[in-house]
Amino acid sequence: MEFDILTIFPNILDSYFKETIIKRAVKKRLIQIQMHNIRDFTVDKHHTVDDRPYGGGPGMIFKLEPIFRALKKINRRKKSKIVLLTPTGKQFTQQKAKSYAKLDQLILIAGRYEGVDARVEKLVSEKISIGPYVLSGGELPAAVIIEAVARLIPGVLGHEDSAKSDSFTINKEYLEYPQYTRPVKFKNWPVPTILLSGNHKSIELWRNKNSKKARKKRKK
Ligand code: SAM
């Protein structure tokens, strides 16, 4: 799968993408990540990407034309979507990640400043927010989406089954049960004895019960 990010900071995510599962997925050619500098698609000598908002107000807005030109230059794959990252978009979810993982290509537009000219909406498949808060740029949201999607692509995770039982996968409300590892006892915090019993049926029951408990606790 190919991920394309339109940004004015094409190197900002370098170190992140050069580590962890993303690095491995790129090496195994399961995913490709291309950064496109919006500034390269300006035509004036100062490479201006932004301008003042019509109607007044603080801050600057990304201009439409450089984004339009950048999108035109990207080779489109068969199953491809263009997503504008914005706090005003639809909330990103595990279900959305699953649907993106079936695509051949996801093109992500990362804004800065006060956002982008509203006409960029005419160029995109959808607007997505990673949560009800405001960051200074769309690059971290792009990285969040890439990581959530990449780990669902077969072969990306070391253990194929681990993504299947993750929170929000079995259904959108599902939360994973608590997990423990060695040591069995630390201070007065022992591992629940049922998990040491070797009785798979009882362990499954305990996990189901505690998964539901986690859901209730989260709602409070
Ligand atoms: N003025 C905009 C508003 O009030 O909705 C916020 C602009 S924000 C400072 C600059 C850029 O960061 C946005 O264009 C978007 O690409 C990105 N961004 C910030 N928060 C985001 C979020 N929660 N989800 C997705 N993108 C976000």
Short mmCIF file of C-alpha atoms and ligand atoms in Angstrom, two decimals:
data_model
loop_
_atom_site.label_atom_id
_atom_site.label_comp_id
_atom_site.label_asym_id
_atom_site.label_seq_id
_atom_site.Cartn_x
_atom_site.Cartn_y
_atom_site.Cartn_z
CA MET A 1 0.00 0.00 0.00
CA GLU A 2 1.22 3.50 -0.77
CA PHE A 3 0.85 6.47 1.58
CA ASP A 4 1.41 9.97 0.21
CA ILE A 5 1.63 12.95 2.55
CA LEU A 6 1.30 16.53 1.31
CA THR A 7 3.06 18.80 3.78
CA ILE A 8 5.30 21.86 4.04
CA PHE A 9 7.59 19.88 6.40
CA PRO A 10 8.53 16.81 4.35
CA ASN A 11 11.29 15.69 6.76
CA ILE A 12 9.39 16.13 10.01
CA LEU A 13 8.42 12.44 10.34
CA ASP A 14 11.72 10.96 9.10
CA SER A 15 12.99 9.62 12.39
CA TYR A 16 9.63 8.14 13.30
CA PHE A 17 9.25 6.31 10.01
CA LYS A 18 12.82 5.03 10.23
CA GLU A 19 12.06 3.05 13.39
CA THR A 20 9.63 0.37 14.59
CA ILE A 21 7.07 -1.52 12.51
CA ILE A 22 6.89 1.20 9.87
CA LYS A 23 10.55 0.75 9.02
CA ARG A 24 10.11 -3.03 8.81
CA ALA A 25 6.99 -2.70 6.65
CA VAL A 26 8.80 -0.38 4.23
CA LYS A 27 11.81 -2.73 4.10
CA LYS A 28 9.54 -5.69 3.35
CA ARG A 29 7.91 -3.54 0.63
CA LEU A 30 4.49 -3.97 2.24
CA ILE A 31 4.08 -0.21 2.38
CA GLN A 32 5.63 2.82 0.73
CA ILE A 33 5.59 6.34 2.18
CA GLN A 34 6.12 9.35 -0.08
CA MET A 35 6.40 12.89 1.22
CA HIS A 36 5.42 15.72 -1.14
CA ASN A 37 6.51 19.23 -0.30
CA ILE A 38 3.59 21.56 -1.09
CA ARG A 39 6.14 24.37 -1.54
CA ASP A 40 7.51 22.56 -4.62
CA PHE A 41 4.17 23.21 -6.32
CA THR A 42 4.16 26.99 -5.94
CA VAL A 43 4.97 29.16 -8.95
CA ASP A 44 6.06 32.47 -7.40
CA LYS A 45 9.68 33.22 -6.57
CA HIS A 46 9.05 33.21 -2.79
CA HIS A 47 7.33 29.77 -2.92
CA THR A 48 4.31 31.11 -1.09
CA VAL A 49 1.98 28.42 0.24
CA ASP A 50 -0.32 30.60 2.37
CA ASP A 51 -2.29 33.84 2.32
CA ARG A 52 -4.61 35.90 4.53
CA PRO A 53 -8.22 34.74 4.95
CA TYR A 54 -10.97 36.57 3.05
CA GLY A 55 -13.29 38.28 5.50
CA GLY A 56 -10.46 38.95 7.92
CA GLY A 57 -9.35 37.11 11.02
CA PRO A 58 -6.11 35.90 12.52
CA GLY A 59 -3.51 33.69 10.89
CA MET A 60 -2.87 32.42 7.41
CA ILE A 61 -4.57 29.83 5.22
CA PHE A 62 -2.96 27.34 2.81
CA LYS A 63 -3.61 28.36 -0.76
CA LEU A 64 -5.61 26.08 -3.02
CA GLU A 65 -3.49 25.97 -6.19
CA PRO A 66 -0.25 24.40 -4.83
CA ILE A 67 -2.32 21.59 -3.28
CA PHE A 68 -4.26 21.18 -6.53
CA ARG A 69 -0.99 20.90 -8.51
CA ALA A 70 0.60 18.51 -5.99
CA LEU A 71 -2.42 16.19 -6.15
CA LYS A 72 -2.33 16.23 -9.95
CA LYS A 73 1.32 15.16 -9.95
CA ILE A 74 0.78 12.08 -7.74
CA ASN A 75 0.29 8.84 -9.67
CA ARG A 76 -3.05 7.44 -8.63
CA ARG A 77 -3.40 3.75 -7.91
CA LYS A 78 -6.58 1.77 -8.58
CA LYS A 79 -8.10 1.92 -5.09
CA SER A 80 -7.07 5.32 -3.83
CA LYS A 81 -8.47 7.95 -1.47
CA ILE A 82 -7.53 11.55 -0.75
CA VAL A 83 -8.04 12.63 2.85
CA LEU A 84 -7.90 16.16 4.23
CA LEU A 85 -6.69 16.19 7.84
CA THR A 86 -8.67 18.70 9.86
CA PRO A 87 -10.19 18.97 13.34
CA THR A 88 -13.53 19.59 11.59
CA GLY A 89 -13.45 16.17 9.89
CA LYS A 90 -15.08 12.86 10.80
CA GLN A 91 -13.47 11.15 13.78
CA PHE A 92 -10.84 8.55 12.79
CA THR A 93 -11.66 5.10 14.22
CA GLN A 94 -10.37 1.53 14.10
CA GLN A 95 -13.21 0.76 11.65
CA LYS A 96 -11.95 3.54 9.37
CA ALA A 97 -8.40 2.16 9.68
CA LYS A 98 -9.72 -1.25 8.58
CA SER A 99 -11.42 0.22 5.54
CA TYR A 100 -8.29 2.21 4.58
CA ALA A 101 -6.16 -0.97 4.89
CA LYS A 102 -8.07 -2.38 1.88
CA LEU A 103 -6.92 0.49 -0.36
CA ASP A 104 -3.87 0.58 -2.65
CA GLN A 105 -3.16 4.20 -1.81
CA LEU A 106 -4.01 6.80 0.83
CA ILE A 107 -3.15 10.43 0.12
CA LEU A 108 -3.13 12.62 3.24
CA ILE A 109 -3.14 16.42 3.18
CA ALA A 110 -1.52 17.98 6.25
CA GLY A 111 -2.43 21.59 6.91
CA ARG A 112 -0.66 24.16 9.11
CA TYR A 113 -1.46 27.65 10.40
CA GLU A 114 -5.24 28.27 10.37
CA GLY A 115 -5.87 25.39 7.96
CA VAL A 116 -6.49 25.20 4.22
CA ASP A 117 -8.66 27.06 1.70
CA ALA A 118 -12.12 25.47 2.02
CA ARG A 119 -12.15 24.68 -1.72
CA VAL A 120 -9.57 21.91 -1.07
CA GLU A 121 -12.63 19.94 0.05
CA LYS A 122 -13.62 19.70 -3.63
CA LEU A 123 -10.45 17.69 -4.27
CA VAL A 124 -10.75 15.12 -1.49
CA SER A 125 -12.71 11.96 -0.73
CA GLU A 126 -13.22 12.90 2.91
CA LYS A 127 -12.15 15.06 5.84
CA ILE A 128 -10.75 13.25 8.87
CA SER A 129 -9.93 14.35 12.41
CA ILE A 130 -7.87 12.23 14.80
CA GLY A 131 -9.71 13.66 17.81
CA PRO A 132 -11.55 16.63 19.28
CA TYR A 133 -8.50 18.80 19.92
CA VAL A 134 -6.33 21.08 17.79
CA LEU A 135 -2.72 20.36 16.85
CA SER A 136 -0.46 22.78 15.00
CA GLY A 137 -0.17 20.62 11.91
CA GLY A 138 -1.50 17.57 10.08
CA GLU A 139 1.77 15.64 10.07
CA LEU A 140 1.23 13.89 13.42
CA PRO A 141 -2.37 13.00 12.45
CA ALA A 142 -0.97 11.58 9.18
CA ALA A 143 1.54 9.45 11.14
CA VAL A 144 -1.22 8.26 13.48
CA ILE A 145 -3.37 7.15 10.55
CA ILE A 146 -0.47 5.50 8.72
CA GLU A 147 0.52 3.50 11.77
CA ALA A 148 -3.07 2.43 12.56
CA VAL A 149 -3.59 1.34 8.94
CA ALA A 150 -0.16 -0.23 8.34
CA ARG A 151 -0.45 -2.63 11.29
CA LEU A 152 -3.61 -4.07 9.71
CA ILE A 153 -1.85 -4.95 6.46
CA PRO A 154 -1.04 -8.68 6.36
CA GLY A 155 2.64 -9.30 7.11
CA VAL A 156 3.32 -5.98 8.84
CA LEU A 157 3.02 -7.20 12.44
CA GLY A 158 5.36 -9.89 13.72
CA HIS A 159 2.43 -11.89 15.09
CA GLU A 160 -0.50 -11.98 12.66
CA ASP A 161 -3.09 -12.61 15.38
CA SER A 162 -2.16 -9.69 17.62
CA ALA A 163 -4.18 -7.10 15.67
CA LYS A 164 -7.25 -9.38 15.59
CA SER A 165 -7.85 -9.19 19.36
CA ASP A 166 -6.85 -5.55 19.85
CA SER A 167 -9.25 -3.05 21.40
CA PHE A 168 -12.00 -1.80 19.02
CA THR A 169 -11.48 -4.72 16.59
CA ILE A 170 -14.03 -7.39 17.61
CA ASN A 171 -16.58 -4.58 17.68
CA LYS A 172 -16.19 -0.81 18.03
CA GLU A 173 -16.88 -0.92 21.79
CA TYR A 174 -14.58 -3.85 22.55
CA LEU A 175 -11.61 -3.21 24.87
CA GLU A 176 -8.81 -5.65 25.48
CA TYR A 177 -8.55 -7.43 28.84
CA PRO A 178 -5.63 -6.58 31.18
CA GLN A 179 -2.37 -8.37 30.31
CA TYR A 180 0.48 -9.35 32.63
CA THR A 181 4.01 -10.72 32.31
CA ARG A 182 6.85 -11.72 34.69
CA PRO A 183 7.37 -11.33 37.61
CA VAL A 184 4.37 -13.09 39.15
CA LYS A 185 4.66 -10.90 42.21
CA PHE A 186 5.96 -7.34 42.57
CA LYS A 187 5.41 -5.44 45.82
CA ASN A 188 1.88 -6.53 46.80
CA TRP A 189 0.64 -6.60 43.21
CA PRO A 190 0.35 -10.26 42.23
CA VAL A 191 -0.68 -11.47 38.77
CA PRO A 192 -4.27 -12.88 38.98
CA THR A 193 -3.79 -16.58 39.80
CA ILE A 194 -6.29 -17.69 37.15
CA LEU A 195 -3.83 -16.59 34.46
CA LEU A 196 -1.25 -19.00 35.89
CA SER A 197 -3.67 -21.93 36.06
CA GLY A 198 -3.19 -23.24 32.52
CA ASN A 199 -6.98 -23.68 32.35
CA HIS A 200 -7.76 -22.06 29.00
CA LYS A 201 -11.52 -22.06 29.47
CA SER A 202 -11.28 -20.25 32.85
CA ILE A 203 -8.72 -17.83 31.42
CA GLU A 204 -11.02 -17.01 28.52
CA LEU A 205 -13.94 -16.41 30.93
CA TRP A 206 -11.74 -14.17 33.10
CA ARG A 207 -10.62 -12.21 30.06
CA ASN A 208 -14.16 -11.72 28.77
CA LYS A 209 -15.30 -10.54 32.18
CA ASN A 210 -12.40 -8.12 32.52
CA SER A 211 -12.79 -6.84 28.97
CA LYS A 212 -16.40 -5.90 29.84
CA LYS A 213 -15.22 -4.33 33.11
CA ALA A 214 -12.73 -2.19 31.18
CA ARG A 215 -15.56 -1.01 28.94
CA LYS A 216 -17.72 -0.01 31.90
CA LYS A 217 -14.81 1.79 33.57
CA ARG A 218 -14.06 3.74 30.38
CA LYS A 219 -17.65 4.97 30.15
CA LYS A 220 -17.60 6.42 33.68
N1 SAM B 1 -8.20 26.66 12.45
C1 SAM B 1 -8.42 25.25 12.41
C2 SAM B 1 -9.69 24.91 13.18
O1 SAM B 1 -10.02 25.62 14.11
O2 SAM B 1 -10.32 23.88 12.87
C3 SAM B 1 -7.25 24.50 13.02
C4 SAM B 1 -6.04 24.49 12.16
S1 SAM B 1 -4.73 23.55 12.86
C5 SAM B 1 -3.94 24.75 13.89
C6 SAM B 1 -3.60 23.35 11.54
C7 SAM B 1 -3.66 22.01 10.84
O3 SAM B 1 -3.37 20.98 11.77
C8 SAM B 1 -4.99 21.61 10.24
O4 SAM B 1 -5.15 22.17 8.95
C9 SAM B 1 -4.91 20.11 10.19
O5 SAM B 1 -4.27 19.63 9.03
C10 SAM B 1 -4.05 19.78 11.40
N2 SAM B 1 -4.81 19.32 12.56
C11 SAM B 1 -4.88 19.93 13.77
N3 SAM B 1 -5.62 19.24 14.63
C12 SAM B 1 -6.06 18.15 13.95
C13 SAM B 1 -6.90 17.04 14.31
N4 SAM B 1 -7.44 16.95 15.50
N5 SAM B 1 -7.11 16.09 13.36
C14 SAM B 1 -6.57 16.20 12.13
N6 SAM B 1 -5.79 17.24 11.75
C15 SAM B 1 -5.53 18.19 12.64
#
